[in-house]
Amino acid sequence: HFGRRKKIPGIPTEYECRIIDRNGRLKYIYMKVGMIPDSLHSIASFMDITTRKLAENQLKESESRLSAIIEAFDGLIYISDPEYKIIFMNKNMRERAGGYEANALCYKILHGLNKPCDWCGQAKVLAGGTVRKEIKSPLDDRWFSFTRTPVRQIDGKVERIQAILIDITERKLAEEALAKKADVLSDENRRLRSSIK
């Protein structure tokens, strides 16, 4: 108030504060203060923004919990735009990519390709659909369970795409070993039948 009366530059005229009302409840208040022209009197307006502030605090808490889950997730998570440029990566994805580069192309940093992946199903995702596949990355021959889905649409147009990849290499190798074993057993079975004949 002193600064406003002395016309000191940079003195705020709008700010938020907290008060305790006469019933002992915490209230968030938006305050706007100005000087009445040609006087040393201040005029102020107060607006109760408690509901908004509580909603903001709940949203921040919810975002914090979600962020902790995403960062702790064992798989790879990233969000890209329709031009394949990465906007967000979780910790595991950043490690695989060797850091984070602004506007990095997902197919380049994830699989080492120079063009979009054949399996990403871009047209289906941009139409609002979900793509689920098991893929083998040409970068390191690791197998992934791959899910790609739109996460933000504006006026029916997909603006953001989320991809989740879970490493299933061990399972795929076990399946391949079982298939080889089944082939060997099948060959032995044929030989035995032939010997019996």
C-alpha positions as a printed Julia matrix, in Angstrom:
197×3 Matrix{Float64}:
   0.0     0.0     0.0
   2.9     2.31    0.8
   4.47    1.59   -2.59
   1.23    2.29   -4.42
   0.8     5.63   -2.64
   4.37    6.61   -3.51
   3.86    5.34   -7.09
   6.86    3.02   -6.85
   7.08    1.0   -10.08
   6.53   -2.75  -10.02
   4.12   -2.81   -7.08
   1.55   -5.58   -7.7
  -2.08   -4.61   -8.04
  -3.37   -8.21   -8.27
  -2.36  -11.14   -6.11
  -3.61  -14.16   -4.25
  -3.52  -14.71   -0.54
  -4.89  -17.06    2.1
  -7.01  -16.04    5.05
  -8.7   -17.79    7.94
 -12.35  -16.78    8.15
 -14.22  -16.17   11.42
 -15.22  -19.86   11.51
 -11.56  -20.94   11.33
 -11.77  -22.14    7.72
  -8.92  -21.56    5.29
  -9.96  -19.46    2.3
  -8.04  -18.61   -0.85
  -8.65  -15.04   -1.97
  -7.89  -13.24   -5.21
  -7.3    -9.57   -4.45
  -7.19   -6.56   -6.76
  -6.05   -3.27   -5.25
  -5.81    0.17   -6.83
  -5.67    3.81   -5.88
  -8.67    6.11   -6.06
  -7.59    8.86   -8.51
  -6.43   12.12   -6.93
  -6.39   10.61   -3.43
  -4.24    8.52   -1.11
  -7.05    6.02   -0.62
  -6.9     2.45   -1.84
  -9.79    0.51   -3.21
  -9.76   -3.28   -3.16
 -11.91   -6.1    -4.42
 -11.77   -9.63   -3.05
 -12.91  -12.8    -4.73
 -13.16  -16.17   -2.97
 -11.25  -18.64   -5.19
 -11.12  -21.47   -2.65
 -13.0   -23.94   -4.87
 -10.7   -23.25   -7.82
  -7.52  -23.48   -5.71
  -8.62  -26.75   -4.1
  -9.38  -28.17   -7.57
  -5.94  -27.0    -8.81
  -4.25  -28.61   -5.78
  -6.13  -31.89   -6.38
  -5.14  -31.8   -10.05
  -1.47  -31.22   -9.15
  -1.6   -34.1    -6.68
  -3.22  -36.36   -9.27
  -0.63  -35.36  -11.9
   2.16  -36.03   -9.41
   0.83  -39.55   -8.69
   0.41  -40.3   -12.4
   3.9   -39.0   -13.15
   5.36  -41.25  -10.43
   3.58  -44.29  -11.93
   4.75  -43.47  -15.47
   8.36  -42.93  -14.38
   8.39  -46.18  -12.36
   6.81  -48.23  -15.19
   9.16  -50.97  -16.45
   8.26  -50.46  -20.1
   8.78  -47.62  -22.54
   6.2   -44.83  -22.78
   6.27  -41.87  -25.11
   3.84  -39.33  -26.57
   4.28  -37.98  -30.08
   2.47  -35.69  -32.48
   1.04  -36.85  -35.84
   4.4   -36.03  -37.5
   6.13  -38.65  -35.26
   7.92  -35.97  -33.2
   8.31  -37.0   -29.55
   6.82  -34.66  -26.97
   7.25  -36.77  -23.83
   9.28  -39.84  -22.78
   9.33  -41.74  -19.52
  12.63  -42.57  -17.79
  13.12  -45.96  -19.49
  12.42  -44.46  -22.9
  14.92  -41.64  -22.25
  17.53  -44.25  -21.28
  16.9   -46.26  -24.46
  17.08  -43.08  -26.54
  20.28  -41.98  -24.8
  18.71  -38.78  -23.51
  16.11  -36.48  -24.96
  16.4   -34.48  -28.13
  13.75  -31.86  -28.94
  11.54  -32.92  -31.85
  13.25  -36.33  -32.1
  11.46  -38.73  -34.44
  10.14  -41.82  -32.63
  11.1   -44.32  -35.33
  14.65  -42.97  -35.46
  15.52  -42.95  -31.76
  13.5   -46.04  -30.81
  14.36  -48.38  -33.69
  17.17  -46.63  -35.59
  15.06  -46.31  -38.76
  15.08  -43.52  -41.33
  11.37  -43.77  -42.09
   8.21  -44.51  -40.07
   7.81  -48.12  -38.89
   5.65  -50.4   -41.04
   3.8   -51.64  -37.95
   2.86  -48.35  -36.25
  -0.59  -48.14  -37.89
  -0.54  -44.35  -38.19
  -3.71  -44.13  -40.31
  -5.7   -46.23  -37.83
  -4.47  -44.2   -34.83
  -5.17  -40.87  -36.56
  -8.69  -42.18  -37.21
  -9.1   -42.69  -33.45
  -8.24  -46.4   -33.29
  -5.75  -48.4   -31.24
  -2.94  -50.53  -32.67
  -1.69  -53.56  -30.7
   1.11  -55.75  -32.04
   4.17  -57.73  -31.1
   7.18  -56.25  -32.86
  10.89  -56.93  -33.14
  13.01  -53.79  -33.05
  15.57  -53.66  -35.86
  17.81  -51.6   -33.54
  18.69  -54.45  -31.17
  16.43  -57.39  -32.16
  14.45  -57.12  -28.92
  10.76  -58.04  -28.95
   8.12  -55.65  -27.63
   4.4   -55.75  -26.98
   3.45  -52.5   -28.7
   0.29  -50.41  -28.1
  -0.33  -47.09  -29.84
  -3.42  -45.01  -29.21
  -4.65  -41.41  -29.51
  -4.63  -39.51  -26.21
  -5.82  -36.07  -27.26
  -8.27  -35.11  -29.95
  -9.47  -31.61  -30.78
 -12.56  -31.29  -32.98
 -12.17  -34.94  -34.0
  -8.53  -34.45  -35.07
  -5.85  -36.45  -33.23
  -3.19  -34.12  -31.84
  -1.27  -36.48  -29.53
  -0.46  -40.19  -29.75
   0.68  -42.39  -26.88
   2.82  -45.48  -27.34
   3.56  -48.13  -24.71
   6.17  -50.82  -25.32
   6.81  -53.73  -22.97
   9.89  -55.88  -23.51
   8.77  -59.48  -24.16
  12.08  -60.77  -25.52
  12.45  -63.54  -22.9
   8.94  -64.82  -23.58
   9.48  -64.77  -27.36
  12.81  -66.63  -27.02
  11.09  -69.23  -24.81
   8.33  -69.59  -27.43
  10.93  -70.01  -30.18
  12.79  -72.63  -28.13
   9.52  -74.53  -27.57
   8.71  -74.37  -31.29
  12.18  -75.74  -32.14
  11.76  -78.48  -29.55
   8.34  -79.33  -31.01
   9.91  -79.55  -34.49
  12.67  -81.85  -33.18
  10.09  -84.06  -31.42
   7.98  -84.15  -34.56
  11.03  -85.25  -36.62
  11.88  -87.93  -34.04
   8.27  -89.09  -34.09
   8.4   -89.46  -37.9
  11.7   -91.37  -37.7
  10.32  -93.71  -35.02
   7.2   -94.39  -37.09
   9.38  -95.07  -40.1
  11.6   -97.43  -38.04
   8.54  -99.28  -36.71
   7.27  -99.77  -40.24
